[in-house]
mmCIF file of C-alpha atoms in Angstrom:
data_model
loop_
_atom_site.group_PDB
_atom_site.id
_atom_site.type_symbol
_atom_site.label_atom_id
_atom_site.label_comp_id
_atom_site.label_asym_id
_atom_site.label_seq_id
_atom_site.Cartn_x
_atom_site.Cartn_y
_atom_site.Cartn_z
ATOM 1 C CA MET A 19 73.074 -47.154 12.971
ATOM 2 C CA GLN A 20 73.011 -43.638 14.325
ATOM 3 C CA PRO A 21 70.131 -42.503 16.596
ATOM 4 C CA GLY A 22 69.227 -39.559 14.315
ATOM 5 C CA PHE A 23 68.778 -41.823 11.286
ATOM 6 C CA LYS A 24 66.622 -44.237 13.290
ATOM 7 C CA LEU A 25 64.390 -41.396 14.514
ATOM 8 C CA ASP A 26 63.937 -40.095 10.960
ATOM 9 C CA SER A 27 63.035 -43.601 9.797
ATOM 10 C CA VAL A 28 60.408 -43.970 12.513
ATOM 11 C CA LEU A 29 58.914 -40.563 11.683
ATOM 12 C CA SER A 30 58.811 -41.377 7.961
ATOM 13 C CA GLN A 31 57.145 -44.727 8.649
ATOM 14 C CA GLY A 32 54.553 -43.047 10.898
ATOM 15 C CA LEU A 33 53.867 -40.359 8.315
ATOM 16 C CA LEU A 34 53.476 -43.011 5.612
ATOM 17 C CA ASP A 35 50.992 -44.931 7.767
ATOM 18 C CA VAL A 36 48.977 -41.749 8.371
ATOM 19 C CA LEU A 37 48.899 -40.929 4.640
ATOM 20 C CA ILE A 38 47.833 -44.470 3.718
ATOM 21 C CA LYS A 39 45.043 -44.447 6.308
ATOM 22 C CA ALA A 40 43.914 -40.975 5.217
ATOM 23 C CA GLY A 41 43.892 -42.106 1.576
ATOM 24 C CA LEU A 42 41.822 -45.190 2.407
ATOM 25 C CA VAL A 43 39.347 -43.124 4.436
ATOM 26 C CA ALA A 44 39.083 -40.539 1.622
ATOM 27 C CA THR A 45 38.531 -43.299 -0.954
ATOM 28 C CA LEU A 46 35.850 -44.889 1.222
ATOM 29 C CA ALA A 47 34.143 -41.516 1.762
ATOM 30 C CA ILE A 48 34.171 -40.678 -1.969
ATOM 31 C CA PHE A 49 32.758 -44.087 -2.897
ATOM 32 C CA ALA A 50 30.064 -43.827 -0.212
ATOM 33 C CA PHE A 51 29.131 -40.347 -1.480
ATOM 34 C CA GLN A 52 28.830 -41.605 -5.063
ATOM 35 C CA VAL A 53 26.560 -44.437 -3.927
ATOM 36 C CA PHE A 54 24.404 -42.097 -1.836
ATOM 37 C CA GLN A 55 24.342 -39.159 -4.300
ATOM 38 C CA PRO A 56 21.308 -40.356 -6.359
ATOM 39 C CA PHE A 57 19.244 -40.386 -3.157
ATOM 40 C CA MET A 58 20.668 -37.205 -1.603
ATOM 41 C CA GLU A 59 17.894 -34.828 -2.702
ATOM 42 C CA LEU A 60 15.224 -37.321 -1.657
ATOM 43 C CA MET A 61 16.765 -37.759 1.797
ATOM 44 C CA LEU A 62 17.303 -34.012 2.271
ATOM 45 C CA TRP A 63 13.639 -33.356 1.534
ATOM 46 C CA SER A 64 12.660 -36.216 3.861
ATOM 47 C CA VAL A 65 14.699 -34.786 6.746
ATOM 48 C CA ILE A 66 13.378 -31.257 6.117
ATOM 49 C CA LEU A 67 9.767 -32.491 6.103
ATOM 50 C CA ALA A 68 10.345 -34.645 9.188
ATOM 51 C CA VAL A 69 11.849 -31.738 11.140
ATOM 52 C CA THR A 70 9.020 -29.441 10.019
ATOM 53 C CA LEU A 71 6.193 -31.866 10.832
ATOM 54 C CA TYR A 72 7.599 -33.333 14.052
ATOM 55 C CA PRO A 73 5.817 -30.744 16.280
ATOM 56 C CA VAL A 74 2.575 -31.849 14.611
ATOM 57 C CA LEU A 75 3.371 -35.452 15.544
ATOM 58 C CA ARG A 76 3.880 -34.499 19.187
ATOM 59 C CA TRP A 77 0.581 -32.583 19.126
ATOM 60 C CA VAL A 78 -1.247 -35.608 17.648
ATOM 61 C CA LYS A 79 0.308 -37.905 20.250
ATOM 62 C CA ALA A 80 -0.753 -35.610 23.083
ATOM 63 C CA ARG A 81 -4.344 -35.407 21.791
ATOM 64 C CA THR A 82 -4.899 -39.015 20.692
ATOM 65 C CA GLY A 83 -2.435 -41.099 22.703
ATOM 66 C CA LEU A 84 -1.191 -42.859 19.565
ATOM 67 C CA LYS A 85 2.266 -44.349 19.343
ATOM 68 C CA ASP A 86 4.953 -42.615 17.289
ATOM 69 C CA GLY A 87 4.584 -44.936 14.302
ATOM 70 C CA HIS A 88 0.783 -44.682 14.199
ATOM 71 C CA ALA A 89 0.828 -40.894 14.595
ATOM 72 C CA ALA A 90 3.443 -40.554 11.831
ATOM 73 C CA THR A 91 1.353 -42.756 9.526
ATOM 74 C CA LEU A 92 -1.729 -40.631 10.207
ATOM 75 C CA ILE A 93 0.145 -37.406 9.439
ATOM 76 C CA VAL A 94 1.576 -38.807 6.191
ATOM 77 C CA LEU A 95 -1.879 -39.938 5.023
ATOM 78 C CA VAL A 96 -3.416 -36.537 5.801
ATOM 79 C CA VAL A 97 -0.592 -34.674 4.037
ATOM 80 C CA LEU A 98 -0.876 -36.910 0.965
ATOM 81 C CA LEU A 99 -4.643 -36.420 0.895
ATOM 82 C CA VAL A 100 -4.313 -32.634 1.185
ATOM 83 C CA LEU A 101 -1.653 -32.626 -1.532
ATOM 84 C CA LEU A 102 -3.192 -35.093 -3.986
ATOM 85 C CA ALA A 103 -6.795 -33.876 -3.883
ATOM 86 C CA PRO A 104 -6.113 -30.395 -5.351
ATOM 87 C CA ILE A 105 -3.707 -31.880 -7.914
ATOM 88 C CA TYR A 106 -6.385 -34.336 -9.054
ATOM 89 C CA LEU A 107 -9.011 -31.584 -9.269
ATOM 90 C CA LEU A 108 -6.585 -29.362 -11.175
ATOM 91 C CA ALA A 109 -5.707 -32.114 -13.661
ATOM 92 C CA THR A 110 -9.409 -32.930 -14.156
ATOM 93 C CA SER A 111 -10.266 -29.268 -14.691
ATOM 94 C CA ILE A 112 -7.437 -28.794 -17.194
ATOM 95 C CA GLY A 113 -8.487 -31.931 -19.086
ATOM 96 C CA GLU A 114 -12.096 -30.769 -19.304
ATOM 97 C CA SER A 115 -11.000 -27.292 -20.433
ATOM 98 C CA VAL A 116 -8.770 -28.738 -23.172
ATOM 99 C CA ASP A 117 -11.596 -31.000 -24.400
ATOM 100 C CA SER A 118 -14.047 -28.095 -24.460
ATOM 101 C CA LEU A 119 -11.562 -25.890 -26.313
ATOM 102 C CA ALA A 120 -10.906 -28.616 -28.881
ATOM 103 C CA VAL A 121 -14.646 -29.028 -29.519
ATOM 104 C CA VAL A 122 -15.128 -25.264 -29.947
ATOM 105 C CA LEU A 123 -12.147 -24.929 -32.289
ATOM 106 C CA LYS A 124 -13.338 -27.825 -34.431
ATOM 107 C CA SER A 125 -16.847 -26.343 -34.701
ATOM 108 C CA GLY A 126 -15.423 -23.044 -35.969
ATOM 109 C CA THR A 127 -17.922 -21.050 -33.932
ATOM 110 C CA TRP A 128 -15.448 -19.540 -31.504
ATOM 111 C CA SER A 129 -14.539 -15.916 -32.075
ATOM 112 C CA VAL A 130 -12.684 -13.230 -30.156
ATOM 113 C CA PRO A 131 -14.774 -10.156 -29.257
ATOM 114 C CA ALA A 132 -13.541 -6.838 -30.574
ATOM 115 C CA PRO A 133 -11.493 -4.821 -28.092
ATOM 116 C CA SER A 134 -12.672 -1.648 -26.484
ATOM 117 C CA ARG A 135 -11.207 1.541 -27.898
ATOM 118 C CA SER A 136 -9.901 2.391 -24.434
ATOM 119 C CA VAL A 137 -7.378 -0.470 -24.685
ATOM 120 C CA ALA A 138 -5.371 1.557 -27.202
ATOM 121 C CA GLU A 139 -4.971 4.293 -24.601
ATOM 122 C CA TRP A 140 -3.169 2.052 -22.085
ATOM 123 C CA PRO A 141 0.431 3.128 -21.490
ATOM 124 C CA LEU A 142 3.300 1.251 -23.141
ATOM 125 C CA ILE A 143 1.432 -1.860 -24.352
ATOM 126 C CA GLY A 144 -1.922 -0.290 -25.292
ATOM 127 C CA PRO A 145 -1.498 0.386 -29.051
ATOM 128 C CA ARG A 146 0.234 -2.922 -29.865
ATOM 129 C CA LEU A 147 -2.198 -4.924 -27.743
ATOM 130 C CA TYR A 148 -5.147 -3.184 -29.412
ATOM 131 C CA ASP A 149 -3.841 -3.970 -32.922
ATOM 132 C CA PHE A 150 -3.181 -7.621 -32.052
ATOM 133 C CA TRP A 151 -6.564 -8.009 -30.351
ATOM 134 C CA LEU A 152 -8.367 -6.355 -33.280
ATOM 135 C CA ALA A 153 -6.630 -8.653 -35.777
ATOM 136 C CA ALA A 154 -7.601 -11.702 -33.703
ATOM 137 C CA SER A 155 -11.234 -10.573 -33.574
ATOM 138 C CA THR A 156 -11.257 -10.067 -37.363
ATOM 139 C CA SER A 157 -9.506 -13.279 -38.440
ATOM 140 C CA LEU A 158 -8.393 -15.578 -35.635
ATOM 141 C CA SER A 159 -7.142 -18.299 -37.993
ATOM 142 C CA ASP A 160 -4.675 -15.917 -39.686
ATOM 143 C CA VAL A 161 -3.321 -14.787 -36.317
ATOM 144 C CA LEU A 162 -2.892 -18.364 -35.092
ATOM 145 C CA ARG A 163 -1.209 -19.330 -38.361
ATOM 146 C CA GLY A 164 1.309 -16.537 -37.876
ATOM 147 C CA LEU A 165 1.968 -17.583 -34.294
ATOM 148 C CA LEU A 166 2.296 -21.302 -35.097
ATOM 149 C CA PRO A 167 6.154 -21.450 -35.122
ATOM 150 C CA ASN A 168 6.306 -19.707 -31.742
ATOM 151 C CA LEU A 169 3.522 -21.892 -30.392
ATOM 152 C CA LYS A 170 5.494 -25.038 -31.285
ATOM 153 C CA ASP A 171 8.559 -23.858 -29.378
ATOM 154 C CA THR A 172 6.395 -22.790 -26.462
ATOM 155 C CA GLY A 173 4.651 -26.150 -26.465
ATOM 156 C CA ARG A 174 7.959 -28.021 -26.315
ATOM 157 C CA MET A 175 9.090 -25.817 -23.448
ATOM 158 C CA LEU A 176 5.814 -26.382 -21.591
ATOM 159 C CA LEU A 177 6.038 -30.144 -22.107
ATOM 160 C CA GLY A 178 9.578 -30.145 -20.731
ATOM 161 C CA ALA A 179 8.508 -28.067 -17.748
ATOM 162 C CA ALA A 180 5.545 -30.388 -17.145
ATOM 163 C CA ALA A 181 7.822 -33.448 -17.234
ATOM 164 C CA SER A 182 10.245 -31.802 -14.802
ATOM 165 C CA ALA A 183 7.381 -30.804 -12.498
ATOM 166 C CA GLY A 184 6.013 -34.338 -12.630
ATOM 167 C CA GLY A 185 9.376 -35.801 -11.625
ATOM 168 C CA ALA A 186 9.702 -33.303 -8.772
ATOM 169 C CA PHE A 187 6.169 -34.159 -7.616
ATOM 170 C CA VAL A 188 6.922 -37.899 -7.534
ATOM 171 C CA LEU A 189 10.128 -37.200 -5.585
ATOM 172 C CA PHE A 190 8.179 -35.042 -3.127
ATOM 173 C CA ILE A 191 5.612 -37.806 -2.572
ATOM 174 C CA GLY A 192 8.429 -40.249 -1.810
ATOM 175 C CA ALA A 193 9.998 -37.710 0.565
ATOM 176 C CA ILE A 194 6.712 -37.368 2.461
ATOM 177 C CA ILE A 195 6.506 -41.142 2.941
ATOM 178 C CA ILE A 196 10.136 -41.405 4.096
ATOM 179 C CA SER A 197 9.655 -38.425 6.428
ATOM 180 C CA GLY A 198 6.960 -40.443 8.197
ATOM 181 C CA ILE A 199 9.500 -43.193 8.866
ATOM 182 C CA ILE A 200 11.983 -40.619 10.193
ATOM 183 C CA MET A 201 9.318 -39.060 12.453
ATOM 184 C CA ALA A 202 8.451 -42.493 13.853
ATOM 185 C CA PHE A 203 12.021 -42.600 15.232
ATOM 186 C CA GLY A 204 12.086 -38.901 16.092
ATOM 187 C CA GLU A 205 13.538 -39.149 19.585
ATOM 188 C CA THR A 206 16.316 -41.464 18.443
ATOM 189 C CA GLY A 207 17.042 -39.146 15.522
ATOM 190 C CA THR A 208 17.213 -36.117 17.814
ATOM 191 C CA VAL A 209 19.764 -37.815 20.043
ATOM 192 C CA ALA A 210 21.780 -38.932 17.001
ATOM 193 C CA ALA A 211 21.820 -35.388 15.571
ATOM 194 C CA GLN A 212 23.000 -33.994 18.899
ATOM 195 C CA ARG A 213 25.754 -36.619 19.145
ATOM 196 C CA ILE A 214 26.994 -35.795 15.643
ATOM 197 C CA ALA A 215 26.943 -32.057 16.352
ATOM 198 C CA MET A 216 28.780 -32.551 19.672
ATOM 199 C CA ARG A 217 31.377 -34.761 17.980
ATOM 200 C CA ILE A 218 32.036 -32.047 15.372
ATOM 201 C CA SER A 219 31.944 -28.904 17.492
ATOM 202 C CA GLY A 220 32.258 -30.085 21.067
ATOM 203 C CA GLU A 221 29.774 -30.891 23.801
ATOM 204 C CA GLU A 222 29.136 -27.273 24.764
ATOM 205 C CA ARG A 223 28.199 -26.080 21.268
ATOM 206 C CA GLY A 224 26.794 -29.296 19.814
ATOM 207 C CA LYS A 225 23.321 -29.199 21.349
ATOM 208 C CA HIS A 226 22.948 -25.509 20.571
ATOM 209 C CA ILE A 227 23.913 -26.014 16.904
ATOM 210 C CA SER A 228 21.516 -28.952 16.592
ATOM 211 C CA ALA A 229 18.683 -26.872 18.053
ATOM 212 C CA LEU A 230 19.617 -23.941 15.780
ATOM 213 C CA CYS A 231 19.414 -26.131 12.643
ATOM 214 C CA THR A 232 16.013 -27.468 13.709
ATOM 215 C CA ALA A 233 14.619 -24.014 14.503
ATOM 216 C CA THR A 234 15.940 -22.568 11.228
ATOM 217 C CA ILE A 235 14.295 -25.277 9.105
ATOM 218 C CA ARG A 236 10.964 -24.760 10.864
ATOM 219 C CA ALA A 237 11.202 -20.978 10.609
ATOM 220 C CA VAL A 238 11.874 -21.164 6.870
ATOM 221 C CA ALA A 239 8.987 -23.613 6.426
ATOM 222 C CA LEU A 240 6.692 -21.163 8.225
ATOM 223 C CA GLY A 241 8.111 -18.171 6.375
ATOM 224 C CA VAL A 242 7.881 -19.783 2.920
ATOM 225 C CA ILE A 243 4.938 -22.186 2.929
ATOM 226 C CA GLY A 244 2.961 -20.215 5.517
ATOM 227 C CA ILE A 245 3.337 -16.916 3.643
ATOM 228 C CA ALA A 246 2.505 -18.587 0.322
ATOM 229 C CA PHE A 247 -0.656 -20.067 1.868
ATOM 230 C CA ILE A 248 -1.724 -16.707 3.345
ATOM 231 C CA GLN A 249 -1.125 -14.987 0.011
ATOM 232 C CA MET A 250 -3.125 -17.675 -1.788
ATOM 233 C CA LEU A 251 -6.072 -17.095 0.574
ATOM 234 C CA LEU A 252 -5.968 -13.305 0.151
ATOM 235 C CA ILE A 253 -5.737 -13.398 -3.639
ATOM 236 C CA GLY A 254 -8.086 -16.364 -4.040
ATOM 237 C CA LEU A 255 -10.742 -14.636 -1.935
ATOM 238 C CA GLY A 256 -10.580 -11.593 -4.220
ATOM 239 C CA PHE A 257 -10.853 -13.800 -7.320
ATOM 240 C CA VAL A 258 -13.890 -15.642 -5.936
ATOM 241 C CA VAL A 259 -15.702 -12.468 -4.845
ATOM 242 C CA LYS A 260 -15.117 -10.867 -8.249
ATOM 243 C CA GLY A 261 -16.144 -14.014 -10.093
ATOM 244 C CA VAL A 262 -12.903 -14.475 -12.025
ATOM 245 C CA PRO A 263 -13.093 -17.634 -14.202
ATOM 246 C CA GLY A 264 -10.957 -20.470 -12.804
ATOM 247 C CA ALA A 265 -10.454 -18.679 -9.486
ATOM 248 C CA GLY A 266 -9.525 -21.888 -7.647
ATOM 249 C CA ILE A 267 -6.924 -22.927 -10.216
ATOM 250 C CA LEU A 268 -5.417 -19.437 -10.265
ATOM 251 C CA ALA A 269 -5.209 -19.432 -6.456
ATOM 252 C CA LEU A 270 -3.397 -22.784 -6.552
ATOM 253 C CA VAL A 271 -0.937 -21.348 -9.085
ATOM 254 C CA VAL A 272 -0.326 -18.435 -6.682
ATOM 255 C CA LEU A 273 0.476 -20.974 -3.933
ATOM 256 C CA VAL A 274 2.978 -22.785 -6.154
ATOM 257 C CA LEU A 275 4.607 -19.498 -7.189
ATOM 258 C CA GLY A 276 4.853 -18.434 -3.542
ATOM 259 C CA ILE A 277 6.606 -21.649 -2.537
ATOM 260 C CA ALA A 278 8.959 -21.260 -5.500
ATOM 261 C CA GLN A 279 9.645 -17.643 -4.402
ATOM 262 C CA ALA A 280 8.293 -16.336 -7.714
ATOM 263 C CA PRO A 281 6.230 -13.118 -7.665
ATOM 264 C CA ALA A 282 2.458 -13.494 -7.468
ATOM 265 C CA SER A 283 2.206 -10.645 -9.977
ATOM 266 C CA LEU A 284 2.725 -13.275 -12.698
ATOM 267 C CA VAL A 285 -0.904 -14.198 -11.991
ATOM 268 C CA THR A 286 -2.404 -11.034 -10.516
ATOM 269 C CA LEU A 287 -1.374 -8.590 -13.261
ATOM 270 C CA PRO A 288 -2.904 -10.610 -16.157
ATOM 271 C CA VAL A 289 -6.096 -11.042 -14.119
ATOM 272 C CA ILE A 290 -6.260 -7.301 -13.397
ATOM 273 C CA ILE A 291 -5.784 -6.554 -17.105
ATOM 274 C CA TYR A 292 -8.489 -9.080 -18.006
ATOM 275 C CA VAL A 293 -11.012 -7.632 -15.549
ATOM 276 C CA LEU A 294 -10.343 -4.030 -16.584
ATOM 277 C CA SER A 295 -10.605 -4.881 -20.283
ATOM 278 C CA ALA A 296 -13.768 -6.954 -19.855
ATOM 279 C CA GLU A 297 -15.663 -4.677 -17.448
ATOM 280 C CA GLY A 298 -14.012 -1.332 -18.033
ATOM 281 C CA PHE A 299 -12.910 1.189 -15.434
ATOM 282 C CA SER A 300 -15.377 1.548 -12.579
ATOM 283 C CA ALA A 301 -15.232 1.918 -8.812
ATOM 284 C CA ALA A 302 -15.612 -1.866 -8.358
ATOM 285 C CA THR A 303 -12.958 -2.852 -10.882
ATOM 286 C CA ILE A 304 -10.487 -0.222 -9.629
ATOM 287 C CA ALA A 305 -11.015 -1.374 -6.016
ATOM 288 C CA PHE A 306 -10.505 -5.003 -7.136
ATOM 289 C CA ALA A 307 -7.319 -4.082 -8.999
ATOM 290 C CA ILE A 308 -5.881 -2.220 -6.007
ATOM 291 C CA TYR A 309 -6.763 -5.037 -3.579
ATOM 292 C CA ILE A 310 -5.295 -7.773 -5.774
ATOM 293 C CA PHE A 311 -2.160 -5.736 -6.460
ATOM 294 C CA VAL A 312 -1.587 -5.097 -2.740
ATOM 295 C CA ALA A 313 -2.348 -8.745 -1.848
ATOM 296 C CA GLY A 314 0.229 -9.820 -4.431
ATOM 297 C CA LEU A 315 2.850 -7.774 -2.559
ATOM 298 C CA ALA A 316 1.870 -9.095 0.897
ATOM 299 C CA ASP A 317 4.853 -11.459 0.999
ATOM 300 C CA ASN A 318 7.210 -8.472 1.070
ATOM 301 C CA VAL A 319 5.664 -7.453 4.411
ATOM 302 C CA LEU A 320 5.073 -10.899 5.911
ATOM 303 C CA LYS A 321 8.460 -12.388 5.043
ATOM 304 C CA PRO A 322 10.519 -10.165 7.388
ATOM 305 C CA LEU A 323 7.992 -10.850 10.180
ATOM 306 C CA LEU A 324 7.812 -14.656 9.918
ATOM 307 C CA LEU A 325 10.946 -15.918 8.165
ATOM 308 C CA GLY A 326 13.337 -15.619 11.105
ATOM 309 C CA ARG A 327 10.806 -16.164 13.880
ATOM 310 C CA GLY A 328 12.043 -18.364 16.720
ATOM 311 C CA VAL A 329 15.642 -18.449 15.491
ATOM 312 C CA ASP A 330 18.515 -17.091 17.557
ATOM 313 C CA VAL A 331 19.954 -15.415 14.444
ATOM 314 C CA PRO A 332 19.110 -12.011 12.904
ATOM 315 C CA MET A 333 16.335 -12.167 10.320
ATOM 316 C CA PRO A 334 18.497 -10.751 7.471
ATOM 317 C CA VAL A 335 20.864 -13.723 7.849
ATOM 318 C CA VAL A 336 17.975 -16.163 7.400
ATOM 319 C CA LEU A 337 16.482 -14.146 4.533
ATOM 320 C CA ILE A 338 19.790 -13.874 2.669
ATOM 321 C CA GLY A 339 20.403 -17.585 3.234
ATOM 322 C CA ALA A 340 16.965 -18.470 1.838
ATOM 323 C CA LEU A 341 17.281 -16.319 -1.273
ATOM 324 C CA GLY A 342 20.916 -17.207 -1.920
ATOM 325 C CA GLY A 343 20.273 -20.885 -1.285
ATOM 326 C CA MET A 344 17.447 -20.875 -3.814
ATOM 327 C CA VAL A 345 19.665 -19.240 -6.435
ATOM 328 C CA VAL A 346 22.344 -21.896 -5.908
ATOM 329 C CA LYS A 347 20.297 -25.051 -5.222
ATOM 330 C CA GLY A 348 16.711 -24.306 -6.254
ATOM 331 C CA ILE A 349 13.739 -24.932 -3.969
ATOM 332 C CA ILE A 350 15.670 -27.167 -1.583
ATOM 333 C CA GLY A 351 18.233 -24.386 -1.197
ATOM 334 C CA LEU A 352 15.521 -22.363 0.552
ATOM 335 C CA PHE A 353 16.034 -24.647 3.554
ATOM 336 C CA ILE A 354 19.690 -25.614 3.222
ATOM 337 C CA GLY A 355 20.934 -22.044 2.656
ATOM 338 C CA PRO A 356 19.552 -20.533 5.874
ATOM 339 C CA VAL A 357 20.755 -23.506 7.960
ATOM 340 C CA ILE A 358 24.319 -23.250 6.636
ATOM 341 C CA LEU A 359 24.406 -19.460 6.930
ATOM 342 C CA ALA A 360 22.890 -19.464 10.439
ATOM 343 C CA VAL A 361 25.343 -22.079 11.736
ATOM 344 C CA THR A 362 28.250 -20.221 10.124
ATOM 345 C CA TYR A 363 27.059 -16.971 11.674
ATOM 346 C CA LYS A 364 26.873 -18.493 15.173
ATOM 347 C CA LEU A 365 30.258 -20.224 14.891
ATOM 348 C CA PHE A 366 31.860 -17.030 13.642
ATOM 349 C CA TRP A 367 30.629 -14.981 16.590
ATOM 350 C CA GLN A 368 31.546 -17.725 19.045
ATOM 351 C CA TRP A 369 35.066 -17.574 17.632
ATOM 352 C CA VAL A 370 35.077 -13.748 17.896
ATOM 353 C CA ASP A 371 33.889 -13.857 21.509
ATOM 354 C CA GLN A 372 36.566 -16.304 22.577
ATOM 355 C CA GLN A 373 39.017 -14.453 24.798
ATOM 356 C CA VAL A 374 42.701 -15.069 24.295
ATOM 357 C CA PRO A 375 44.040 -16.067 27.709
ATOM 358 C CA LYS A 376 46.275 -13.393 29.064
ATOM 359 C CA MET A 377 49.712 -14.409 30.341
ATOM 360 C CA ASP A 378 50.238 -13.867 34.016
ATOM 361 C CA SER A 379 52.380 -10.848 34.703
ATOM 362 C CA PRO A 380 55.728 -11.729 36.298
ATOM 363 C CA ALA A 381 55.882 -11.390 40.048
ATOM 364 C CA LYS A 382 57.581 -8.315 41.303
ATOM 365 C CA PRO A 383 60.838 -8.989 43.150
ATOM 366 C CA SER A 384 60.600 -8.591 46.858
ATOM 367 C CA GLU A 385 62.157 -5.477 48.135
#
């Protein structure tokens, strides 16, 4: 046997072994992903919540001296209480409102007041709104009968949205509980994340990338949930001072819209129209309308200030990652998008800054 043929045989056997091992590893990875996929969204939310709330756990430990597990349990209970109490009050309020509406409709005593003539003078929607409102005040049953086909489709859509929201709420509750378990092992998890990052990108970059991911998640949590909470307080305060019916429920809807990155104007504009139509144009109603309109746009000012705070990445990168991530992956994309884009941004510039080693110039011959 010739040496060249033997060398080719050895190389072919080695290549075959590598391909077989790579195929087995790929098969194992695909099967593991399929097994884990049903729980992926739950675990992503759990990790995001754990990273966001871990500074709170350290603060509780410093103030109370509790162990990690006890402090995590306390935080989870408080978060569940804060989350479940408004939901319970909202569901109770909606149930009472539906019962009251059903009683009024059955009695046949409910009627729509006639619109003010000034409604017809509103730009764009004034004439059509005035005609519809006038017809409803004259014969509400005929108007409802004409809208019945549309109301059925809308009802089905609302029921589907309610079912989807209920499933998301249950998943979020489970994520909060699991995040408490993750926080109880926070130090171990931090070391594990750093080891994984160092194994992927090297020891020098690993710790920095791990810290960047953590800071980005917390910055987005502050820039999304914090801004939504501030906007809810500003708008809710205006609703309460003006005496808008259901001010608390409307403020809670503003909070949900803010977290979902939907405009608060979906709530503020109908309320402004309601107040102006019910009380007319006066100094008080105009001041209320201006305040509520400006408060509904507060997120456009606060988001650039808070969204990228504490992150070693330009704010536009975080903002684009949050918005693009939400378009691609929904609410959870708000957190995943900025992390991926921030890490990519840092790795790209580290690659750009790497200097190509220059070859030593040949020594000049001695004269």
